[in-house]
Short mmCIF file of C-alpha atoms and ligand atoms in Angstrom, two decimals:
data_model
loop_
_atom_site.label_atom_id
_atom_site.label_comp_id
_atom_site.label_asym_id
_atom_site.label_seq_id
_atom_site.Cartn_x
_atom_site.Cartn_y
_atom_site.Cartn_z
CA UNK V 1 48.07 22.00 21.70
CA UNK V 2 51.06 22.09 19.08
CA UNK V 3 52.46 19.56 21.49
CA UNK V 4 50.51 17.25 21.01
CA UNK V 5 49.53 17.17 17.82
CA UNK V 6 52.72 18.26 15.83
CA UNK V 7 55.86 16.45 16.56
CA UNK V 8 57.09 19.81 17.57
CA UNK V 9 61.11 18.74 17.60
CA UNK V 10 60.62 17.41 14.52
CA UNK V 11 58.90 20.08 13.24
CA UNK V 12 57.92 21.24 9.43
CA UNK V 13 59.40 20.93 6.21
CA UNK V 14 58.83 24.05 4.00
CA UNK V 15 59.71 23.84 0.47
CA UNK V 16 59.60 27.22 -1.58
CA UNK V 17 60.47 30.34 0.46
CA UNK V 18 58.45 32.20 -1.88
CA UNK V 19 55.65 34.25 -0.15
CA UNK V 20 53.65 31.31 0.27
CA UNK V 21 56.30 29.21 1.74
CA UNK V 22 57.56 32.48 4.11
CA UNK V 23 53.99 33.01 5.27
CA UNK V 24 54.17 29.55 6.50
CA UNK V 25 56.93 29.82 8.34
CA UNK V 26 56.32 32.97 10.13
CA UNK V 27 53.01 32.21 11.06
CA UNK V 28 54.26 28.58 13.08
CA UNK V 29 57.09 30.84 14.29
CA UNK V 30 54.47 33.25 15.71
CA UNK V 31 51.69 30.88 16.70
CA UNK V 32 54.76 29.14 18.69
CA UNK V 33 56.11 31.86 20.63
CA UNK V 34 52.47 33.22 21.45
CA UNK V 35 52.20 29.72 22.89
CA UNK V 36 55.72 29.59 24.68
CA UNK V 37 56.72 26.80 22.65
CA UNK V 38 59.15 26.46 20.09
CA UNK V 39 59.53 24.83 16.71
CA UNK V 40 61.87 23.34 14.13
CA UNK V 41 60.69 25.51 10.56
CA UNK V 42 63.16 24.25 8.13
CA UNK V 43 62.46 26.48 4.43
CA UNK V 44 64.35 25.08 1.20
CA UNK V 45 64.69 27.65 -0.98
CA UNK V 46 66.46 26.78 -4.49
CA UNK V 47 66.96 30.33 -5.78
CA UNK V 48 69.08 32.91 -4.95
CA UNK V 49 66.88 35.98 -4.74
CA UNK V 50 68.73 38.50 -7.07
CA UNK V 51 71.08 36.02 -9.17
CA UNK V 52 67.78 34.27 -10.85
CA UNK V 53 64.20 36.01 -12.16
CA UNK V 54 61.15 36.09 -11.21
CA UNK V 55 58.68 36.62 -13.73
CA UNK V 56 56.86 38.21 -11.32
CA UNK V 57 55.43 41.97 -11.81
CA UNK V 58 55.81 42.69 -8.30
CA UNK V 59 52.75 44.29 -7.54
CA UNK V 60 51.92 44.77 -4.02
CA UNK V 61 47.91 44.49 -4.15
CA UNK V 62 45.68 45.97 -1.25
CA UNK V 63 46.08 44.96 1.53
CA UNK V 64 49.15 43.32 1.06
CA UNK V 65 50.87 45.97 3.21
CA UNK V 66 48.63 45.54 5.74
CA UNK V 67 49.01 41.77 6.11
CA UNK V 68 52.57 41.56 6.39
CA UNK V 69 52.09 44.84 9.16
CA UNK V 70 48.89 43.03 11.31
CA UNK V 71 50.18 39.35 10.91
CA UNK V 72 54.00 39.81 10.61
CA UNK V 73 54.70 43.17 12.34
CA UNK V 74 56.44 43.50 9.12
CA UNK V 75 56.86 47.03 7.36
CA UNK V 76 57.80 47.33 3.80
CA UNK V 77 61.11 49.18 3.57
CA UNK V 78 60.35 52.91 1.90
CA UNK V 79 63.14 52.06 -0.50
CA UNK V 80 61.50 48.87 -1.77
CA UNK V 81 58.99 50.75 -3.04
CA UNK V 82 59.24 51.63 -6.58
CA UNK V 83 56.11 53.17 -7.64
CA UNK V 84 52.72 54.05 -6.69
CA UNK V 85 50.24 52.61 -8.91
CA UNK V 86 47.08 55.19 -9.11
CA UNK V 87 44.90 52.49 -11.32
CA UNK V 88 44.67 51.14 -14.76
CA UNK V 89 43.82 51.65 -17.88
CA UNK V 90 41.18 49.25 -20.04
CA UNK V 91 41.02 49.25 -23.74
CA UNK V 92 38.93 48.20 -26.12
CA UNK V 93 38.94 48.47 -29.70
CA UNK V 94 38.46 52.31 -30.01
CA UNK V 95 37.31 53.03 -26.37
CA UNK V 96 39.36 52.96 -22.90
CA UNK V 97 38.33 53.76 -19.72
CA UNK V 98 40.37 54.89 -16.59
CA UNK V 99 39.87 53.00 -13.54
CA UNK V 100 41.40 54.68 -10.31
CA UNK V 101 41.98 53.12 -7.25
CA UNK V 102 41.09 54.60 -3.93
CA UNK V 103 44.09 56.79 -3.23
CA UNK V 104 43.69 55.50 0.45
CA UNK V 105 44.56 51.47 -0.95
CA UNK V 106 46.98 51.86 -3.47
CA UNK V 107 48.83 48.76 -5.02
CA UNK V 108 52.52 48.87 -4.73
CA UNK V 109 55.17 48.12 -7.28
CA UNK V 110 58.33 46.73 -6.03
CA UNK V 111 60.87 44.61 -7.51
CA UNK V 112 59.99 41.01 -6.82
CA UNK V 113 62.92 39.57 -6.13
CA UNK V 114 64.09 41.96 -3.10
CA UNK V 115 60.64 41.70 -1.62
CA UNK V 116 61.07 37.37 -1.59
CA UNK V 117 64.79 38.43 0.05
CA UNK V 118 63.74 40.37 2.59
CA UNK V 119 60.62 38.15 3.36
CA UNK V 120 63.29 35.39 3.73
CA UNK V 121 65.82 37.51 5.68
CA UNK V 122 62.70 37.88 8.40
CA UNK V 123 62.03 34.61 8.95
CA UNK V 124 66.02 33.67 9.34
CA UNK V 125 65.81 36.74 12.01
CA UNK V 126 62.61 34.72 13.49
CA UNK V 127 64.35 31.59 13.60
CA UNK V 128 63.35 29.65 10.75
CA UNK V 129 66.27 27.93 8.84
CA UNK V 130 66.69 28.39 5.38
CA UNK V 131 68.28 25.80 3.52
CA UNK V 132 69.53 27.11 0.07
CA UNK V 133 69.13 24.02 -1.64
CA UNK V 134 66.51 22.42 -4.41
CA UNK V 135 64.33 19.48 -2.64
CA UNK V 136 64.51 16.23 -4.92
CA UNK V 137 61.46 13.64 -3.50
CA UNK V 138 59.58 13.38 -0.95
CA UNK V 139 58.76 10.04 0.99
CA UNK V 140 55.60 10.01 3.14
CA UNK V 141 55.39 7.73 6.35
CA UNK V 142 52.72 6.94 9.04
CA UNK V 143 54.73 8.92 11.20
CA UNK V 144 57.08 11.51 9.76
CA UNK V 145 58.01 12.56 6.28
CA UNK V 146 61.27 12.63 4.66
CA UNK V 147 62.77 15.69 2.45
CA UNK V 148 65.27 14.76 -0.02
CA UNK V 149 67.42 17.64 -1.20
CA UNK V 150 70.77 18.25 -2.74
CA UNK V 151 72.00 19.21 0.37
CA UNK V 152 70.80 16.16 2.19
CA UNK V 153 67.86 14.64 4.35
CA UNK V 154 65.66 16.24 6.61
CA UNK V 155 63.19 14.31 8.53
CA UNK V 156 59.57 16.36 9.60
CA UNK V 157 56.34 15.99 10.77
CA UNK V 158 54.58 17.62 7.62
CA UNK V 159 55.76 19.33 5.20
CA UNK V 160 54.64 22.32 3.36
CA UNK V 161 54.54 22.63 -0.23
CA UNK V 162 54.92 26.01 -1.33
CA UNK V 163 57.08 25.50 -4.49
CA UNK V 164 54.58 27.15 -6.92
CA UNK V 165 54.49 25.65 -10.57
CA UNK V 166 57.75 23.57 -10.36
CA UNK V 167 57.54 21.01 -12.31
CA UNK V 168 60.06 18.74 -10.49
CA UNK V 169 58.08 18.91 -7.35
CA UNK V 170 54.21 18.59 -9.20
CA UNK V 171 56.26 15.19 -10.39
CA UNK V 172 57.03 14.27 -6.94
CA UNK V 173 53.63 15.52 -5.49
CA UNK V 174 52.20 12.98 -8.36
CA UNK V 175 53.42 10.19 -7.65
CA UNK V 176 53.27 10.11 -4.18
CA UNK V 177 50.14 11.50 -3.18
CA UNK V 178 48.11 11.88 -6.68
CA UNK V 179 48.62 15.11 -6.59
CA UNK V 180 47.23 17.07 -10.33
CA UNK V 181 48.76 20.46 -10.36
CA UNK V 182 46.74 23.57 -10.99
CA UNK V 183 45.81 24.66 -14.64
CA UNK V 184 47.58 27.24 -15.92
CA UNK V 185 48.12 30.10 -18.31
CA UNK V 186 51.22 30.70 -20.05
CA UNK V 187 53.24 33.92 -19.53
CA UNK V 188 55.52 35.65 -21.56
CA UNK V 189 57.30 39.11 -20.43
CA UNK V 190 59.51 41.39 -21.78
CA UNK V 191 60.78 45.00 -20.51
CA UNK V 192 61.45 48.36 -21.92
CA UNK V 193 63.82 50.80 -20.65
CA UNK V 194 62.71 54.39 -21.79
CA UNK V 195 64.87 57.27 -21.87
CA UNK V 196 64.94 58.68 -17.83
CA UNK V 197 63.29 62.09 -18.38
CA UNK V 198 59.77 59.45 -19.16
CA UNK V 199 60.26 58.35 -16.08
CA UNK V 200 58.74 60.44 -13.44
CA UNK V 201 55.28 59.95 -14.94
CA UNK V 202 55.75 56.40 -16.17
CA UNK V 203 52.59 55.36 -18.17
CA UNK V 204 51.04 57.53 -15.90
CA UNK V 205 51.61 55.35 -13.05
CA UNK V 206 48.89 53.14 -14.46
CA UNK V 207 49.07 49.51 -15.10
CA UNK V 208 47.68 49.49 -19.04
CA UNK V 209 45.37 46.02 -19.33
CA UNK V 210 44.43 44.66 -23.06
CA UNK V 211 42.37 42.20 -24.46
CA UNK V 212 43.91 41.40 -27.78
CA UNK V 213 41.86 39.50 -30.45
CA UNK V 214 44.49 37.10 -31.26
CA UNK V 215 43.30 33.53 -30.51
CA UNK V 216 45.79 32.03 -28.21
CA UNK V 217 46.07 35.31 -26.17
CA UNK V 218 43.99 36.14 -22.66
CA UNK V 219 45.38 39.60 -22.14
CA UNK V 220 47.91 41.66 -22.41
CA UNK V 221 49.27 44.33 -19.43
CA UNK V 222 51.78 47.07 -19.56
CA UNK V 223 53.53 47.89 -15.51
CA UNK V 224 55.46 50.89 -14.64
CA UNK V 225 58.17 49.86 -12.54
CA UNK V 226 61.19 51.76 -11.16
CA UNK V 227 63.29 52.65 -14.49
CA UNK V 228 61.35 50.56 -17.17
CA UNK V 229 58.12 49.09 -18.16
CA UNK V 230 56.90 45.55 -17.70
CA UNK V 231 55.28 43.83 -20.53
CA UNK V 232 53.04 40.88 -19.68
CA UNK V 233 51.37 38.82 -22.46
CA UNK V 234 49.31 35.49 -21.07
CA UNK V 235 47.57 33.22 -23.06
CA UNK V 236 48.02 28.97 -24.19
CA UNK V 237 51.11 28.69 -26.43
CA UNK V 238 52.29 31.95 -26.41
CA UNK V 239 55.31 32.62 -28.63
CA UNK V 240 57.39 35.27 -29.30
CA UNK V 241 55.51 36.20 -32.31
CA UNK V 242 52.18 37.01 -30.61
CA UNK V 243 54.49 39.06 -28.51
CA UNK V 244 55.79 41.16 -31.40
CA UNK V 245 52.34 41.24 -32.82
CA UNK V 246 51.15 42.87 -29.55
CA UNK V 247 54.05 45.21 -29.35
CA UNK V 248 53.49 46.67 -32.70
CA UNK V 249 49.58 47.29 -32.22
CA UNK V 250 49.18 50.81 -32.42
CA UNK V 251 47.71 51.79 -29.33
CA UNK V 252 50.53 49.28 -27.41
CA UNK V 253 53.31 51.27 -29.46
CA UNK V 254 52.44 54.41 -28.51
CA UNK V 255 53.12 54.20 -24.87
CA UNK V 256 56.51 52.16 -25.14
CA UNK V 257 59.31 53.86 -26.17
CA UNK V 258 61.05 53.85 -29.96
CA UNK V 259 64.06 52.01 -28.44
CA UNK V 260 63.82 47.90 -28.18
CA UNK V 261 62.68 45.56 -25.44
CA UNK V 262 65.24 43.23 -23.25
CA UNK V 263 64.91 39.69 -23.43
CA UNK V 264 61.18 37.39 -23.04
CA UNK V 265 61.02 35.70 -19.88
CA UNK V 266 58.41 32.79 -19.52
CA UNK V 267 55.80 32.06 -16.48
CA UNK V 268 52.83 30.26 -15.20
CA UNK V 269 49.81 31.26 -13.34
CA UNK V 270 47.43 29.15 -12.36
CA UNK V 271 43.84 29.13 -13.21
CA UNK V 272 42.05 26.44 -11.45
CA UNK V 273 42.57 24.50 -8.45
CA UNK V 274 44.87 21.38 -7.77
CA UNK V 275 43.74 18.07 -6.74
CA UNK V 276 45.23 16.69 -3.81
CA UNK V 277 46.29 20.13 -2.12
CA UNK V 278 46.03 18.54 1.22
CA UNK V 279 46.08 14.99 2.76
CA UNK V 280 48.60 13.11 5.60
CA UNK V 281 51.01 14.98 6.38
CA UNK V 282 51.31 17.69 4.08
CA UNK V 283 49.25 21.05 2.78
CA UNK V 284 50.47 22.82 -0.16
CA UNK V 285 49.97 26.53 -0.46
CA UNK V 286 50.07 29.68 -3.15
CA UNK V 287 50.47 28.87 -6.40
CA UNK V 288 51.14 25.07 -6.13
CA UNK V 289 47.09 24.84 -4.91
CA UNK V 290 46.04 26.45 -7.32
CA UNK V 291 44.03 28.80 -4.56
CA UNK V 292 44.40 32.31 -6.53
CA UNK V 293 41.88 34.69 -8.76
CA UNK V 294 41.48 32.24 -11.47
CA UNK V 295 41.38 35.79 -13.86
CA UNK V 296 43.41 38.50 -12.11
CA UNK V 297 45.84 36.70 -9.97
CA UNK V 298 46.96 39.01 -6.35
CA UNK V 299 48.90 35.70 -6.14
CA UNK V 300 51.40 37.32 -3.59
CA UNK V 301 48.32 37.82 -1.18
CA UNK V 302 46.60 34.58 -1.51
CA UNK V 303 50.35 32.64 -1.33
CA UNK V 304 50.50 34.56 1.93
CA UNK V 305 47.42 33.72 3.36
CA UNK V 306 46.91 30.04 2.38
CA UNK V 307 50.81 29.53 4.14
CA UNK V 308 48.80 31.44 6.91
CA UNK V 309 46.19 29.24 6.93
CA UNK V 310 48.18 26.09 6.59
CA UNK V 311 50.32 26.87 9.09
CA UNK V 312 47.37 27.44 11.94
CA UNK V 313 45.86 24.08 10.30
CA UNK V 314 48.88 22.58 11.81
CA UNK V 315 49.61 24.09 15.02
CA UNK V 316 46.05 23.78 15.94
CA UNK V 317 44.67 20.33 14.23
CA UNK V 318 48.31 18.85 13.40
CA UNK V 319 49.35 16.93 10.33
CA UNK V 320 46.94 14.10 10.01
CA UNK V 321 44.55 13.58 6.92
CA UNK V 322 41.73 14.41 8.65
CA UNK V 323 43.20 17.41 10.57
CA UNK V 324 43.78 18.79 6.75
CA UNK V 325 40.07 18.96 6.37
CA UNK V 326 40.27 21.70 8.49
CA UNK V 327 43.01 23.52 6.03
CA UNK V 328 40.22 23.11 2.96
CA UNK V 329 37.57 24.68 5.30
CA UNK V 330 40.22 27.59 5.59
CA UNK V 331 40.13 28.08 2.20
CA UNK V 332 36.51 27.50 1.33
CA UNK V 333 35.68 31.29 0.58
CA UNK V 334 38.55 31.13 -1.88
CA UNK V 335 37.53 27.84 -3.45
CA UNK V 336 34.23 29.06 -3.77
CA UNK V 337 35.05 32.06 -5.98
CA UNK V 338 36.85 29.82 -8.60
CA UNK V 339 33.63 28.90 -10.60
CA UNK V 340 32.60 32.99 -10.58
CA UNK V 341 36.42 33.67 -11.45
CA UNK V 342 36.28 31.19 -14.39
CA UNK V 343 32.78 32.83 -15.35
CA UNK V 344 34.33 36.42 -15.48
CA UNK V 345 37.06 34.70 -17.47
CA UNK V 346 34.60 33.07 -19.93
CA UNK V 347 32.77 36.33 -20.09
CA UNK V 348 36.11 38.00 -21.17
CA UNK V 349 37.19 35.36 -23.53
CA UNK V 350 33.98 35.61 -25.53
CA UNK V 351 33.88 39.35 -25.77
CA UNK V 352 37.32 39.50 -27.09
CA UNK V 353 36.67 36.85 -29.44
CA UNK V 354 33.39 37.25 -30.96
CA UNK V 355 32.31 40.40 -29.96
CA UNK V 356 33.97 44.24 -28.34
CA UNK V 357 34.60 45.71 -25.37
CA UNK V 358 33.40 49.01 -26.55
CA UNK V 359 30.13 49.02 -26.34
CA UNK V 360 31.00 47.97 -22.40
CA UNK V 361 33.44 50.37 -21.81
CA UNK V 362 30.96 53.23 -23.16
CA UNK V 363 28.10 52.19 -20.87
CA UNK V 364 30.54 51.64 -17.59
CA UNK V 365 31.38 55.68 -18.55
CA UNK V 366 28.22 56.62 -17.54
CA UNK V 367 27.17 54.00 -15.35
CA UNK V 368 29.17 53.82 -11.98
CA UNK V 369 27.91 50.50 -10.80
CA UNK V 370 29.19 48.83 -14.07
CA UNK V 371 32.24 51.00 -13.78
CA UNK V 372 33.12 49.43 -10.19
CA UNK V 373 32.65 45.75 -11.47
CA UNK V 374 34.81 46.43 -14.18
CA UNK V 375 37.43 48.27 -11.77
CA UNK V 376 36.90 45.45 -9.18
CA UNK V 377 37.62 42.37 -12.38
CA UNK V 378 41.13 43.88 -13.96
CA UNK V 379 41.75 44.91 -10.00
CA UNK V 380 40.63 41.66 -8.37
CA UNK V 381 40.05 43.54 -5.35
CA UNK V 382 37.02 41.89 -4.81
CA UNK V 383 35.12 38.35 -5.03
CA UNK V 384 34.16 37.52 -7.85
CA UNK V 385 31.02 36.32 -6.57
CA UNK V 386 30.08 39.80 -4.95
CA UNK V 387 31.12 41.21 -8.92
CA UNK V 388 28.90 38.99 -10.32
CA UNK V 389 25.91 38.92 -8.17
CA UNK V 390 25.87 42.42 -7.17
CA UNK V 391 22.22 43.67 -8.03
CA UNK V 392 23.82 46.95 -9.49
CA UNK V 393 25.87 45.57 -11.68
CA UNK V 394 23.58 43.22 -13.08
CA UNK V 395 21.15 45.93 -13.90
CA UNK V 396 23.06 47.02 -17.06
CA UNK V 397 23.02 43.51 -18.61
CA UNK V 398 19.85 44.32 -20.28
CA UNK V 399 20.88 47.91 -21.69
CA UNK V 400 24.39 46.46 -22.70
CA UNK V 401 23.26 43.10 -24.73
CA UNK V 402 21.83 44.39 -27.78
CA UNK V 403 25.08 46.64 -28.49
CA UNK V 404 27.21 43.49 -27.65
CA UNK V 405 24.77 41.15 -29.84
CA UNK V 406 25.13 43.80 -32.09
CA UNK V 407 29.17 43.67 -32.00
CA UNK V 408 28.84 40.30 -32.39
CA UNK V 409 27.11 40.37 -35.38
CA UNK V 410 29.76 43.13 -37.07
CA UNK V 411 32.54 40.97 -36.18
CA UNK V 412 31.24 37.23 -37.90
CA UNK V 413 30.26 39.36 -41.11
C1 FAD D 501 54.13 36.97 -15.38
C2 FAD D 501 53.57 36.96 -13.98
C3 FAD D 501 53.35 38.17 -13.33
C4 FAD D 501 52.81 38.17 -12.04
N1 FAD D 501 52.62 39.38 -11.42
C5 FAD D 501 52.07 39.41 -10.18
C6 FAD D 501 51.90 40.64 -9.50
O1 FAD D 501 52.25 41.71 -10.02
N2 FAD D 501 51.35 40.63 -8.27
C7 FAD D 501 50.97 39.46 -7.65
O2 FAD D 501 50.44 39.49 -6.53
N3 FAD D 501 51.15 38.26 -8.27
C8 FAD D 501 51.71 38.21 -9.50
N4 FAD D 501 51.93 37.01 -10.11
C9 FAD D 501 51.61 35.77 -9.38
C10 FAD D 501 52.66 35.51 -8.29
O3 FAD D 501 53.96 35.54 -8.84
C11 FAD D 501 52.42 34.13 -7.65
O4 FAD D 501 51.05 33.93 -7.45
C12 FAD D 501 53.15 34.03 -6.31
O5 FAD D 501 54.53 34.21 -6.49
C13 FAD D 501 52.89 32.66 -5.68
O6 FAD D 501 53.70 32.51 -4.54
P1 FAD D 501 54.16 31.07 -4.06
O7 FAD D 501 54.90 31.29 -2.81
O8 FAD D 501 53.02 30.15 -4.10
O9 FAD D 501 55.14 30.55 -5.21
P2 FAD D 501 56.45 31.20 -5.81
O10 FAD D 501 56.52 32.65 -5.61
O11 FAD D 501 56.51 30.68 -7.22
O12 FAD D 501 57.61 30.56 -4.96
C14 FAD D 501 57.96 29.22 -5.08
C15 FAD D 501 59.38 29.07 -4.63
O13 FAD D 501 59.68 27.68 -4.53
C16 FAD D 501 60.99 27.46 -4.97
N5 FAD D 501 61.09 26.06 -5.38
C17 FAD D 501 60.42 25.43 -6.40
N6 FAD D 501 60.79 24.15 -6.45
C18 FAD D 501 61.70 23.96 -5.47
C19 FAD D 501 62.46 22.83 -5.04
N7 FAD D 501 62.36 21.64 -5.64
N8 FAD D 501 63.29 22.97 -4.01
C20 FAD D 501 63.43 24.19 -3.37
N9 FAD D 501 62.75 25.29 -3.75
C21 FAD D 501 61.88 25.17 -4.77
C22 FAD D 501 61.15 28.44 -6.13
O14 FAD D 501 62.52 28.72 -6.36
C23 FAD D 501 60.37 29.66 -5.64
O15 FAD D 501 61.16 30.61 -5.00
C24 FAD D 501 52.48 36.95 -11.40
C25 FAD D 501 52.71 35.74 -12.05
C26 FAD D 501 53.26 35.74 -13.32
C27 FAD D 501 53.52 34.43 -14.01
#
């Protein structure tokens, strides 16, 4: 099939060899050999994993591991593995609630950057090249594309784009193919090394998840990671003075220790998706879609699967426009939680801004159902849609709106 519909000697372009771009790649590899056929996977990676952050927490959501394990044959090295998260913690004003996950599917937390290397140092081991160079423009033709890099020009049949938020390449995506990238949040991150005897019981080993009232802020999280704590603050216009603000809150401070926090780092997530994610000769995946959790990302997995997705697009359907239907059919579940996602996100927004998660957090401590969904929305370990529409969960809205009417009312007077 890939024969005839992929110029297989030509092959595919991949540009990012984040885990969208690597998920890609090892899926054509795969499909390929299952098919006893080979082909040219070419990824351009312009980092180098280790010299450069990632803003990334590097946390390994469920079932993460068992993705890379069923799809990949991939196992994550014991020695990656920096902490086992046992759940999180939600606060409200006065209230907070402790949301466990199921011992069985625990998230992971791993250093970002060695996780993209050894993702990469797979797919070299699989036969995919890796260029370690920055991709300038792309040129689209009836029959092939061209990649422009620093390192020179690379001719394809498609090419993947898997290069996340980069502005460079949303430029280039633009103007040749109307691309509109994703919207976005605003990150801002900072870490805090605490004194090694806090160590073994780090936060808890609980992610810590806040919904400050300040009004350019969405939320505010607190990772254990190996040997010091990730900060996260995301909002629009985030500065380093929200950040301070949020660092000297009371119940932030007491869990960090007395000693000060490295430098910020600034990110991107998106929220929405792109326009133009597929067309002639080219899909793009992960975060350059805009195909994550519009409010709790699990980017890693969905970066994963839509290269997954893209990649069987192409082997099976090739690189034509119409063949990329197919890709957006792929991804339809995904598109179709956006508008619950936003909802949840809405829902979140007003609550912190007009009204308190108290009254919320008191009711989900004696109601399981509305436990779960809240579990399941600073999780995102499932749909939004199921959240939302689940019968159980809706059943508290009437018990729970007069005490956050009520809320509301306190907080305008
Ligand atoms: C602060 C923050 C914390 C996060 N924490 C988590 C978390 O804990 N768990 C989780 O699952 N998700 C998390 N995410 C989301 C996650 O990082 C992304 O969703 C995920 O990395 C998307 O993967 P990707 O492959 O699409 O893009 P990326 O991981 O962004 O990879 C894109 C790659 O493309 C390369 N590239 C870009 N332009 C070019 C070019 N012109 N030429 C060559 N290469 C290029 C980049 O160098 C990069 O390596 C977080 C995001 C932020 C901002």
């Amino acid at each position: 099939m890939a024969k005839d519909t992929l110029e297989r000697e030509k092959g595919v372009a991949i540009i990012g060899g984040g885990p969208g771009g690597v998920g890609c790649a090892l899926t054509l590899k795969g499909l390929a050999r299952d098919r006893g056929q080979d082909i040219r996977v070419v990824i351009y990676e312009g980092k180098r994993f280790g010299e450069h952050y990632n803003q990334c927490a590097g946390v390994l959501s469920h079932p993460l591991e068992e993705i890379l394990e069923r799809e990949f044959g991939l196992k994550i090295p014991d020695a990656m593995i920096q902490r086992v998260i046992q759940g999180y913690v939600l606060y409200g004003e006065k209230e907070e609630i402790v949301l466990e996950e199921d011992p069985t599917k625990p998230s992971l937390a791993v250093q970002r950057v060695e996780l993209d290397r050894f993702l990469l140092n797979e797919a070299v081991k699989r036969g995919v090249e890796v260029i370690q160079s920055r991709v300038t423009d792309v040129e689209f033709h009836p029959h092939e594309v061209v990649v422009y890099s620093w390192s020179g020009t690379c001719r394809a049949s498609a090419v993947v784009g898997a290069f996340g938020l980069s502005k460079a390449m949303t430029a280039c995506f633009s103007r040749r193919v109307g691309y509109a990238p994703p919207p976005h949040l605003e990150t801002l991150v900072t870490k805090f090394y605490p004194p090694p005897s806090w160590l073994p019981n780090l936060l808890e080993n609980m992610i810590h998840v806040f919904l400050p009232p300040f009004p350019r802020t969405e939320f505010g999280a607190l990772i254990p990671k190996g040997d010091h704590i990730t900060i996260i603050l995301a909002g629009w216009n985030i500065t380093t003075n929200e950040m301070e603000t949020f660092l000297s809150l009371p119940k932030v401070k007491r869990l960090l220790p007395p000693k000060g926090h490295s430098d910020f780092f600034k990110g991107r997530f998106p929220t929405g998706l792109a326009k133009r994610f597929y067309g002639h000769r080219y899909l793009l995946v992960g975060d350059a879609s805009g195909l994550v959790r519009p409010f709790k990302g699990k980017g890693i997995n969905t970066a994963v699967i839509t290269g997954k997705s893209a990649a069987i697009t192409l082997m099976n359907h090739g690189p034509s426009q119409e063949a990329s239907l197919h890709y957006r059919d792929m991804c339809k579940e995904l598109m179709e939680d956006m508008i619950y996602g936003r909802l949840a996100r809405t829902l979140a927004s007003l609550t912190r801004r007009y009204s308190s998660l108290d009254p919320i957090i008191r009711e989900a401590k004696r109601n399981e159902g509305l436990k779960e969904a809240l579990f399941f929305c600073v999780s995102g370990h499932a749909p939004y849609k199921k959240i939302l529409r689940n019968k159980a969960h809706l059943k508290v809205l009437p018990r729970l709106l007069p005490h956050l009417l009520g809320s509301f009312h306190l907080s305008r007077q």
